[in-house]
Amino acid sequence: MKRAPVSMAVLAALVAPAAAQNFDLEALITAAKAEPPITIYDSTGKIVEMAENFSAKYGVQATGQKVSANSQLEMIIRESQAGNVQGDVALITDTPAGLAQLLPQGFVESWLPPDMADKIPTGFQNPLAISTNANVWTYNTEVHDSCPVSNIWELTEPAWKGKVAFVDPLTKGTYTDWFSQMATHGEDALAAAYKDHFGTDLVTDEASAAAAWVKAFAANGPLITDGDDPISEAVGAPGQTEPFFGLMSSAKFRDNADKGYKLGLCADLGPWPGWTYTKLGLIATKSDSPSAARLFIHYVLSEEGIMPQMRDGKMPTNTEIELPGDEPSGLANVVDKLFAYDASTGLDDWDSRQDWQDFWRIHYKR
């Protein structure tokens, strides 16, 4: 049976952001130890290891559970409405959904540890993002000495028809969010890349350069998959003569060591070699273990806490932490070139998802 949580008055005294200079980590640990065990949802299996490490460090029992972002969203809402919270912490990669559905309804809260405020850039503080994840353009290094594509607009041409592997934007919101973000924040770079490649200014009837690229790319018949694993295989499996080109999570580069794949990152592809999206760290407002949940958030913002995911190319928002040198994709060398997610327009991404899905559906051809 779960014990009663520490009183909110005591908790506020421990962790109120306004009292950053008085933040007492040891007091938070003591309060956490008096609470029931916690469960953390995350879309990566690495959360199991992270929860075990947390339990060993603090003596606070935690269980990590791999749950997709879509399932997390549904579970968080249903658990809160039923008054039966099972997931105390949600590490969720669907930032627009967090902004539009979870936070406004009070299902979750965002908490920035006071002693981390000077380490986390303002753009990642509210709501709190614990990491940024990257999808990168990738080629087969066994077949190609270097990336065979230098400009994203090349992928709209006949030479690449049916030869690019791509996650179905109808099944993964981060992809339509990327389209929306490009239309909002990447117009100049996309238009300049068009002129660099074709030698003329972009002239289009579409609403944006992003829409023009998405339309042309969809019409060029990319191989659509339900996730990154099939893309990693299509691009990187050894022994191919005509491998696919592809866009995938940087985490898949571990397949080079695990499966003998030949994945290479297109570091100089213009205008961006890839793009990022954020992973939020949110706490269920009806959790019976608010101190333990906050202690885990504090832990995951540390190098020790986030390290299992850093090995897969997940980039911590804590500016004092650097990617490990043995991260397999080489992402650290292109971080400044990636198209970075801007959560300030996350609600616009949410509102336009259906429009971008319809746009893709209309123009996609096999």
mmCIF file of C-alpha atoms in Angstrom, residues 7-353:
data_model
loop_
_atom_site.group_PDB
_atom_site.id
_atom_site.type_symbol
_atom_site.label_atom_id
_atom_site.label_comp_id
_atom_site.label_asym_id
_atom_site.label_seq_id
_atom_site.Cartn_x
_atom_site.Cartn_y
_atom_site.Cartn_z
ATOM 1 C CA SER A 7 2.818 17.577 2.538
ATOM 2 C CA MET A 8 2.798 20.126 -0.260
ATOM 3 C CA ALA A 9 3.806 22.831 2.204
ATOM 4 C CA VAL A 10 6.952 20.918 3.116
ATOM 5 C CA LEU A 11 7.613 20.140 -0.544
ATOM 6 C CA ALA A 12 7.258 23.777 -1.522
ATOM 7 C CA ALA A 13 9.737 24.768 1.145
ATOM 8 C CA LEU A 14 12.163 22.224 -0.261
ATOM 9 C CA VAL A 15 11.997 22.984 -3.935
ATOM 10 C CA ALA A 16 10.276 26.297 -4.685
ATOM 11 C CA PRO A 17 12.021 27.917 -7.672
ATOM 12 C CA ALA A 18 11.887 31.294 -5.968
ATOM 13 C CA ALA A 19 14.171 29.954 -3.246
ATOM 14 C CA ALA A 20 16.968 28.723 -5.487
ATOM 15 C CA GLN A 21 19.670 29.877 -3.146
ATOM 16 C CA ASN A 22 18.083 27.835 -0.346
ATOM 17 C CA PHE A 23 17.540 24.660 -2.356
ATOM 18 C CA ASP A 24 18.442 21.660 -0.218
ATOM 19 C CA LEU A 25 19.102 18.511 -2.229
ATOM 20 C CA GLU A 26 19.668 16.411 0.890
ATOM 21 C CA ALA A 27 16.270 17.434 2.242
ATOM 22 C CA LEU A 28 14.680 16.452 -1.066
ATOM 23 C CA ILE A 29 16.400 13.056 -0.920
ATOM 24 C CA THR A 30 15.129 12.526 2.637
ATOM 25 C CA ALA A 31 11.589 13.395 1.596
ATOM 26 C CA ALA A 32 11.820 11.106 -1.450
ATOM 27 C CA LYS A 33 12.865 8.146 0.687
ATOM 28 C CA ALA A 34 9.664 8.526 2.714
ATOM 29 C CA GLU A 35 7.479 8.163 -0.370
ATOM 30 C CA PRO A 36 6.245 5.172 -2.379
ATOM 31 C CA PRO A 37 8.251 3.855 -5.366
ATOM 32 C CA ILE A 38 7.958 5.730 -8.663
ATOM 33 C CA THR A 39 7.596 4.718 -12.298
ATOM 34 C CA ILE A 40 9.139 6.663 -15.152
ATOM 35 C CA TYR A 41 7.793 6.515 -18.704
ATOM 36 C CA ASP A 42 10.179 7.054 -21.614
ATOM 37 C CA SER A 43 10.213 6.058 -25.278
ATOM 38 C CA THR A 44 13.640 4.428 -25.018
ATOM 39 C CA GLY A 45 14.549 1.195 -23.273
ATOM 40 C CA LYS A 46 17.493 3.023 -21.732
ATOM 41 C CA ILE A 47 15.068 4.237 -19.071
ATOM 42 C CA VAL A 48 15.264 0.837 -17.393
ATOM 43 C CA GLU A 49 18.987 1.256 -16.765
ATOM 44 C CA MET A 50 18.546 4.887 -15.749
ATOM 45 C CA ALA A 51 15.903 4.016 -13.157
ATOM 46 C CA GLU A 52 18.081 1.238 -11.742
ATOM 47 C CA ASN A 53 21.035 3.617 -11.462
ATOM 48 C CA PHE A 54 18.844 6.194 -9.728
ATOM 49 C CA SER A 55 17.596 3.641 -7.212
ATOM 50 C CA ALA A 56 21.126 2.487 -6.454
ATOM 51 C CA LYS A 57 22.360 6.050 -5.965
ATOM 52 C CA TYR A 58 19.603 7.387 -3.721
ATOM 53 C CA GLY A 59 17.929 4.340 -2.182
ATOM 54 C CA VAL A 60 14.649 5.478 -3.732
ATOM 55 C CA GLN A 61 12.935 2.691 -5.634
ATOM 56 C CA ALA A 62 12.189 3.558 -9.273
ATOM 57 C CA THR A 63 11.103 1.511 -12.277
ATOM 58 C CA GLY A 64 11.689 2.563 -15.861
ATOM 59 C CA GLN A 65 9.075 1.594 -18.422
ATOM 60 C CA LYS A 66 9.474 1.962 -22.184
ATOM 61 C CA VAL A 67 6.341 3.611 -23.570
ATOM 62 C CA SER A 68 5.987 5.359 -26.928
ATOM 63 C CA ALA A 69 5.222 9.077 -26.931
ATOM 64 C CA ASN A 70 1.725 8.458 -28.325
ATOM 65 C CA SER A 71 0.963 5.864 -25.648
ATOM 66 C CA GLN A 72 2.402 8.075 -22.919
ATOM 67 C CA LEU A 73 0.015 10.835 -23.897
ATOM 68 C CA GLU A 74 -3.008 8.553 -23.644
ATOM 69 C CA MET A 75 -1.869 6.872 -20.435
ATOM 70 C CA ILE A 76 -1.053 10.126 -18.621
ATOM 71 C CA ILE A 77 -4.486 11.569 -19.402
ATOM 72 C CA ARG A 78 -6.429 8.436 -18.495
ATOM 73 C CA GLU A 79 -4.495 7.816 -15.288
ATOM 74 C CA SER A 80 -5.033 11.385 -14.117
ATOM 75 C CA GLN A 81 -8.729 11.361 -14.954
ATOM 76 C CA ALA A 82 -9.154 8.067 -13.104
ATOM 77 C CA GLY A 83 -7.192 9.303 -10.094
ATOM 78 C CA ASN A 84 -4.903 6.280 -10.470
ATOM 79 C CA VAL A 85 -1.492 7.593 -11.452
ATOM 80 C CA GLN A 86 0.962 4.846 -12.402
ATOM 81 C CA GLY A 87 3.517 6.951 -14.258
ATOM 82 C CA ASP A 88 4.970 9.519 -11.875
ATOM 83 C CA VAL A 89 7.431 10.978 -14.391
ATOM 84 C CA ALA A 90 7.015 11.229 -18.153
ATOM 85 C CA LEU A 91 9.998 11.798 -20.398
ATOM 86 C CA ILE A 92 8.102 12.551 -23.581
ATOM 87 C CA THR A 93 9.322 13.566 -27.034
ATOM 88 C CA ASP A 94 5.982 15.058 -28.110
ATOM 89 C CA THR A 95 6.562 18.647 -27.010
ATOM 90 C CA PRO A 96 3.533 20.099 -28.867
ATOM 91 C CA ALA A 97 1.226 17.579 -27.167
ATOM 92 C CA GLY A 98 2.723 18.481 -23.816
ATOM 93 C CA LEU A 99 2.080 22.157 -24.488
ATOM 94 C CA ALA A 100 -1.412 21.669 -25.893
ATOM 95 C CA GLN A 101 -2.902 18.798 -23.909
ATOM 96 C CA LEU A 102 -0.945 17.825 -20.816
ATOM 97 C CA LEU A 103 0.159 21.054 -19.159
ATOM 98 C CA PRO A 104 -2.936 23.251 -19.722
ATOM 99 C CA GLN A 105 -5.238 20.585 -18.287
ATOM 100 C CA GLY A 106 -3.062 20.134 -15.227
ATOM 101 C CA PHE A 107 -2.314 16.468 -15.838
ATOM 102 C CA VAL A 108 1.381 17.192 -15.379
ATOM 103 C CA GLU A 109 3.661 19.934 -14.147
ATOM 104 C CA SER A 110 7.036 21.163 -15.314
ATOM 105 C CA TRP A 111 9.628 21.678 -12.595
ATOM 106 C CA LEU A 112 13.079 23.176 -13.049
ATOM 107 C CA PRO A 113 15.456 22.272 -10.205
ATOM 108 C CA PRO A 114 16.535 25.612 -8.730
ATOM 109 C CA ASP A 115 20.208 24.674 -8.711
ATOM 110 C CA MET A 116 20.025 23.846 -12.422
ATOM 111 C CA ALA A 117 18.563 27.171 -13.548
ATOM 112 C CA ASP A 118 21.910 28.607 -14.608
ATOM 113 C CA LYS A 119 22.839 25.450 -16.529
ATOM 114 C CA ILE A 120 19.704 25.014 -18.642
ATOM 115 C CA PRO A 121 19.174 27.592 -21.446
ATOM 116 C CA THR A 122 16.013 29.650 -21.089
ATOM 117 C CA GLY A 123 14.426 28.079 -24.156
ATOM 118 C CA PHE A 124 14.521 24.674 -22.467
ATOM 119 C CA GLN A 125 13.240 25.744 -19.044
ATOM 120 C CA ASN A 126 9.469 26.129 -19.436
ATOM 121 C CA PRO A 127 8.423 23.477 -20.055
ATOM 122 C CA LEU A 128 11.575 21.704 -18.970
ATOM 123 C CA ALA A 129 13.379 19.807 -21.719
ATOM 124 C CA ILE A 130 15.934 17.314 -20.466
ATOM 125 C CA SER A 131 17.501 16.585 -23.865
ATOM 126 C CA THR A 132 17.364 17.223 -27.556
ATOM 127 C CA ASN A 133 17.242 14.265 -29.929
ATOM 128 C CA ALA A 134 18.446 14.315 -33.508
ATOM 129 C CA ASN A 135 17.337 12.773 -36.798
ATOM 130 C CA VAL A 136 20.127 12.904 -39.351
ATOM 131 C CA TRP A 137 20.574 12.234 -43.062
ATOM 132 C CA THR A 138 22.547 9.029 -43.456
ATOM 133 C CA TYR A 139 24.331 7.052 -46.174
ATOM 134 C CA ASN A 140 26.106 3.704 -46.597
ATOM 135 C CA THR A 141 29.859 4.101 -46.101
ATOM 136 C CA GLU A 142 30.634 0.737 -47.687
ATOM 137 C CA VAL A 143 29.254 1.881 -51.042
ATOM 138 C CA HIS A 144 30.001 5.610 -50.891
ATOM 139 C CA ASP A 145 33.315 7.223 -49.931
ATOM 140 C CA SER A 146 31.391 10.319 -48.838
ATOM 141 C CA CYS A 147 27.794 11.457 -48.570
ATOM 142 C CA PRO A 148 26.234 11.190 -52.058
ATOM 143 C CA VAL A 149 23.892 14.122 -51.396
ATOM 144 C CA SER A 150 25.020 17.683 -50.768
ATOM 145 C CA ASN A 151 21.693 19.534 -50.737
ATOM 146 C CA ILE A 152 18.248 18.563 -49.451
ATOM 147 C CA TRP A 153 16.675 19.664 -52.740
ATOM 148 C CA GLU A 154 18.534 16.893 -54.576
ATOM 149 C CA LEU A 155 16.142 14.470 -52.936
ATOM 150 C CA THR A 156 13.302 15.917 -55.015
ATOM 151 C CA GLU A 157 14.981 14.993 -58.310
ATOM 152 C CA PRO A 158 14.510 11.856 -60.489
ATOM 153 C CA ALA A 159 17.921 10.457 -59.542
ATOM 154 C CA TRP A 160 16.601 9.835 -56.015
ATOM 155 C CA LYS A 161 13.100 8.713 -56.900
ATOM 156 C CA GLY A 162 12.156 5.772 -54.684
ATOM 157 C CA LYS A 163 15.640 5.611 -53.154
ATOM 158 C CA VAL A 164 15.170 7.516 -49.882
ATOM 159 C CA ALA A 165 13.946 5.787 -46.706
ATOM 160 C CA PHE A 166 11.765 7.952 -44.481
ATOM 161 C CA VAL A 167 9.535 7.490 -41.428
ATOM 162 C CA ASP A 168 5.853 7.902 -42.306
ATOM 163 C CA PRO A 169 4.831 11.426 -41.217
ATOM 164 C CA LEU A 170 1.285 10.134 -40.736
ATOM 165 C CA THR A 171 2.442 8.015 -37.800
ATOM 166 C CA LYS A 172 5.055 10.176 -36.066
ATOM 167 C CA GLY A 173 4.213 13.722 -35.045
ATOM 168 C CA THR A 174 7.817 14.873 -34.818
ATOM 169 C CA TYR A 175 8.005 14.750 -38.615
ATOM 170 C CA THR A 176 5.051 17.037 -39.253
ATOM 171 C CA ASP A 177 6.380 19.226 -36.437
ATOM 172 C CA TRP A 178 9.623 19.438 -38.428
ATOM 173 C CA PHE A 179 7.699 20.518 -41.527
ATOM 174 C CA SER A 180 5.937 23.178 -39.473
ATOM 175 C CA GLN A 181 9.162 24.365 -37.872
ATOM 176 C CA MET A 182 10.846 24.683 -41.272
ATOM 177 C CA ALA A 183 7.946 26.790 -42.530
ATOM 178 C CA THR A 184 8.186 29.028 -39.470
ATOM 179 C CA HIS A 185 11.900 29.237 -38.839
ATOM 180 C CA GLY A 186 13.705 27.815 -41.877
ATOM 181 C CA GLU A 187 12.329 29.652 -44.867
ATOM 182 C CA ASP A 188 15.385 31.710 -45.713
ATOM 183 C CA ALA A 189 17.753 28.746 -45.411
ATOM 184 C CA LEU A 190 15.524 26.513 -47.557
ATOM 185 C CA ALA A 191 15.130 29.158 -50.246
ATOM 186 C CA ALA A 192 18.874 29.807 -50.287
ATOM 187 C CA ALA A 193 19.555 26.059 -50.571
ATOM 188 C CA TYR A 194 17.177 25.883 -53.531
ATOM 189 C CA LYS A 195 19.064 28.654 -55.311
ATOM 190 C CA ASP A 196 22.409 27.045 -54.466
ATOM 191 C CA HIS A 197 21.293 23.797 -56.073
ATOM 192 C CA PHE A 198 19.195 24.927 -59.032
ATOM 193 C CA GLY A 199 20.813 28.298 -59.724
ATOM 194 C CA THR A 200 17.506 30.189 -59.710
ATOM 195 C CA ASP A 201 15.238 31.672 -57.068
ATOM 196 C CA LEU A 202 12.460 29.460 -55.749
ATOM 197 C CA VAL A 203 9.119 30.258 -57.361
ATOM 198 C CA THR A 204 6.189 28.320 -55.920
ATOM 199 C CA ASP A 205 2.438 28.478 -55.522
ATOM 200 C CA GLU A 206 2.753 26.820 -52.133
ATOM 201 C CA ALA A 207 2.528 28.781 -48.894
ATOM 202 C CA SER A 208 6.188 28.322 -48.039
ATOM 203 C CA ALA A 209 9.511 26.968 -49.212
ATOM 204 C CA ALA A 210 8.986 24.166 -46.689
ATOM 205 C CA ALA A 211 5.703 23.214 -48.326
ATOM 206 C CA ALA A 212 7.360 23.295 -51.741
ATOM 207 C CA TRP A 213 10.084 20.920 -50.562
ATOM 208 C CA VAL A 214 7.691 18.563 -48.767
ATOM 209 C CA LYS A 215 5.446 18.419 -51.833
ATOM 210 C CA ALA A 216 8.312 17.666 -54.216
ATOM 211 C CA PHE A 217 9.941 15.166 -51.873
ATOM 212 C CA ALA A 218 6.679 13.292 -51.224
ATOM 213 C CA ALA A 219 5.985 13.115 -54.955
ATOM 214 C CA ASN A 220 9.405 11.546 -55.489
ATOM 215 C CA GLY A 221 8.273 8.319 -53.848
ATOM 216 C CA PRO A 222 10.401 7.823 -50.704
ATOM 217 C CA LEU A 223 10.267 4.411 -49.043
ATOM 218 C CA ILE A 224 7.930 4.913 -46.091
ATOM 219 C CA THR A 225 8.539 2.934 -42.890
ATOM 220 C CA ASP A 226 6.952 2.648 -39.471
ATOM 221 C CA GLY A 227 10.152 3.479 -37.603
ATOM 222 C CA ASP A 228 13.907 3.911 -37.636
ATOM 223 C CA ASP A 229 14.947 0.253 -37.554
ATOM 224 C CA PRO A 230 13.878 -0.528 -41.136
ATOM 225 C CA ILE A 231 15.625 2.639 -42.321
ATOM 226 C CA SER A 232 18.839 1.703 -40.553
ATOM 227 C CA GLU A 233 18.774 -1.672 -42.298
ATOM 228 C CA ALA A 234 17.838 -0.266 -45.717
ATOM 229 C CA VAL A 235 20.654 2.260 -45.579
ATOM 230 C CA GLY A 236 23.361 0.540 -43.576
ATOM 231 C CA ALA A 237 23.157 -3.221 -44.079
ATOM 232 C CA PRO A 238 26.478 -4.455 -45.537
ATOM 233 C CA GLY A 239 26.840 -6.167 -48.888
ATOM 234 C CA GLN A 240 24.512 -3.860 -50.826
ATOM 235 C CA THR A 241 25.222 -2.397 -54.242
ATOM 236 C CA GLU A 242 22.421 0.197 -54.271
ATOM 237 C CA PRO A 243 21.556 1.033 -50.670
ATOM 238 C CA PHE A 244 18.913 3.545 -49.746
ATOM 239 C CA PHE A 245 19.702 7.018 -48.505
ATOM 240 C CA GLY A 246 17.773 7.840 -45.339
ATOM 241 C CA LEU A 247 16.765 10.015 -42.433
ATOM 242 C CA MET A 248 16.941 8.344 -39.034
ATOM 243 C CA SER A 249 17.605 8.814 -35.356
ATOM 244 C CA SER A 250 21.256 9.239 -34.474
ATOM 245 C CA ALA A 251 20.667 6.454 -31.931
ATOM 246 C CA LYS A 252 20.593 3.935 -34.792
ATOM 247 C CA PHE A 253 24.320 4.419 -35.364
ATOM 248 C CA ARG A 254 24.869 1.900 -32.598
ATOM 249 C CA ASP A 255 23.891 -0.638 -35.278
ATOM 250 C CA ASN A 256 27.363 -0.184 -36.747
ATOM 251 C CA ALA A 257 28.839 -1.968 -33.741
ATOM 252 C CA ASP A 258 25.890 -4.196 -32.891
ATOM 253 C CA LYS A 259 25.015 -5.397 -36.404
ATOM 254 C CA GLY A 260 27.984 -4.541 -38.572
ATOM 255 C CA TYR A 261 26.079 -1.826 -40.426
ATOM 256 C CA LYS A 262 27.820 0.878 -42.460
ATOM 257 C CA LEU A 263 26.010 4.045 -41.435
ATOM 258 C CA GLY A 264 27.596 7.433 -42.104
ATOM 259 C CA LEU A 265 26.315 10.876 -41.159
ATOM 260 C CA CYS A 266 26.050 13.479 -43.943
ATOM 261 C CA ALA A 267 27.872 16.168 -42.013
ATOM 262 C CA ASP A 268 27.995 18.738 -44.832
ATOM 263 C CA LEU A 269 24.518 18.343 -46.325
ATOM 264 C CA GLY A 270 22.815 21.685 -46.794
ATOM 265 C CA PRO A 271 21.047 23.526 -45.413
ATOM 266 C CA TRP A 272 21.073 21.125 -42.463
ATOM 267 C CA PRO A 273 22.470 17.605 -41.959
ATOM 268 C CA GLY A 274 19.494 16.873 -39.720
ATOM 269 C CA TRP A 275 17.080 18.316 -37.210
ATOM 270 C CA THR A 276 16.306 18.073 -33.525
ATOM 271 C CA TYR A 277 13.296 17.686 -31.311
ATOM 272 C CA THR A 278 13.055 18.002 -27.544
ATOM 273 C CA LYS A 279 12.281 15.528 -24.782
ATOM 274 C CA LEU A 280 10.319 17.046 -21.931
ATOM 275 C CA GLY A 281 10.644 15.982 -18.304
ATOM 276 C CA LEU A 282 7.163 16.196 -16.751
ATOM 277 C CA ILE A 283 5.756 15.162 -13.364
ATOM 278 C CA ALA A 284 2.237 13.791 -12.826
ATOM 279 C CA THR A 285 0.411 16.315 -10.649
ATOM 280 C CA LYS A 286 -1.467 13.548 -8.814
ATOM 281 C CA SER A 287 1.640 11.493 -8.081
ATOM 282 C CA ASP A 288 1.826 10.053 -4.560
ATOM 283 C CA SER A 289 5.572 10.643 -4.699
ATOM 284 C CA PRO A 290 6.193 14.257 -5.715
ATOM 285 C CA SER A 291 9.582 14.495 -3.999
ATOM 286 C CA ALA A 292 10.867 11.276 -5.560
ATOM 287 C CA ALA A 293 9.612 12.429 -8.960
ATOM 288 C CA ARG A 294 11.413 15.745 -8.590
ATOM 289 C CA LEU A 295 14.547 14.008 -7.394
ATOM 290 C CA PHE A 296 14.515 11.920 -10.580
ATOM 291 C CA ILE A 297 14.162 15.063 -12.698
ATOM 292 C CA HIS A 298 17.157 16.523 -10.878
ATOM 293 C CA TYR A 299 19.082 13.296 -11.480
ATOM 294 C CA VAL A 300 18.310 13.075 -15.187
ATOM 295 C CA LEU A 301 19.654 16.594 -15.703
ATOM 296 C CA SER A 302 23.046 15.446 -14.423
ATOM 297 C CA GLU A 303 25.742 13.784 -16.518
ATOM 298 C CA GLU A 304 25.463 10.604 -14.487
ATOM 299 C CA GLY A 305 21.705 10.491 -14.952
ATOM 300 C CA ILE A 306 21.514 11.139 -18.689
ATOM 301 C CA MET A 307 24.648 9.214 -19.716
ATOM 302 C CA PRO A 308 22.870 6.023 -20.894
ATOM 303 C CA GLN A 309 20.970 8.105 -23.446
ATOM 304 C CA MET A 310 23.963 10.244 -24.369
ATOM 305 C CA ARG A 311 25.660 7.115 -25.681
ATOM 306 C CA ASP A 312 22.851 7.037 -28.273
ATOM 307 C CA GLY A 313 23.409 10.626 -29.316
ATOM 308 C CA LYS A 314 20.801 12.236 -27.073
ATOM 309 C CA MET A 315 22.087 15.713 -26.289
ATOM 310 C CA PRO A 316 21.528 16.994 -22.728
ATOM 311 C CA THR A 317 20.123 20.476 -22.280
ATOM 312 C CA ASN A 318 22.513 20.966 -19.358
ATOM 313 C CA THR A 319 25.229 23.064 -21.011
ATOM 314 C CA GLU A 320 27.898 21.754 -18.649
ATOM 315 C CA ILE A 321 27.627 18.251 -20.131
ATOM 316 C CA GLU A 322 29.335 17.230 -23.390
ATOM 317 C CA LEU A 323 28.565 14.238 -25.578
ATOM 318 C CA PRO A 324 30.948 11.344 -24.930
ATOM 319 C CA GLY A 325 33.794 11.010 -27.406
ATOM 320 C CA ASP A 326 32.753 7.493 -28.341
ATOM 321 C CA GLU A 327 29.184 8.435 -29.339
ATOM 322 C CA PRO A 328 28.923 6.427 -32.591
ATOM 323 C CA SER A 329 27.296 8.883 -35.009
ATOM 324 C CA GLY A 330 29.786 11.735 -34.609
ATOM 325 C CA LEU A 331 26.891 14.033 -33.779
ATOM 326 C CA ALA A 332 29.062 16.301 -31.646
ATOM 327 C CA ASN A 333 30.790 17.497 -34.818
ATOM 328 C CA VAL A 334 27.571 18.760 -36.425
ATOM 329 C CA VAL A 335 25.530 20.010 -33.474
ATOM 330 C CA ASP A 336 25.816 23.625 -34.594
ATOM 331 C CA LYS A 337 24.629 22.710 -38.105
ATOM 332 C CA LEU A 338 21.408 20.943 -37.072
ATOM 333 C CA PHE A 339 18.014 22.577 -37.523
ATOM 334 C CA ALA A 340 17.073 23.097 -33.873
ATOM 335 C CA TYR A 341 13.537 22.753 -32.537
ATOM 336 C CA ASP A 342 12.041 25.975 -31.193
ATOM 337 C CA ALA A 343 9.391 25.248 -28.562
ATOM 338 C CA SER A 344 8.160 28.857 -28.621
ATOM 339 C CA THR A 345 5.988 27.907 -31.616
ATOM 340 C CA GLY A 346 5.158 24.415 -30.382
ATOM 341 C CA LEU A 347 1.445 25.153 -30.171
ATOM 342 C CA ASP A 348 1.480 26.136 -33.841
ATOM 343 C CA ASP A 349 3.077 22.776 -34.613
ATOM 344 C CA TRP A 350 0.256 21.051 -32.754
ATOM 345 C CA ASP A 351 -2.438 23.055 -34.519
ATOM 346 C CA SER A 352 -0.976 22.385 -37.966
ATOM 347 C CA ARG A 353 -0.310 18.639 -37.609
#
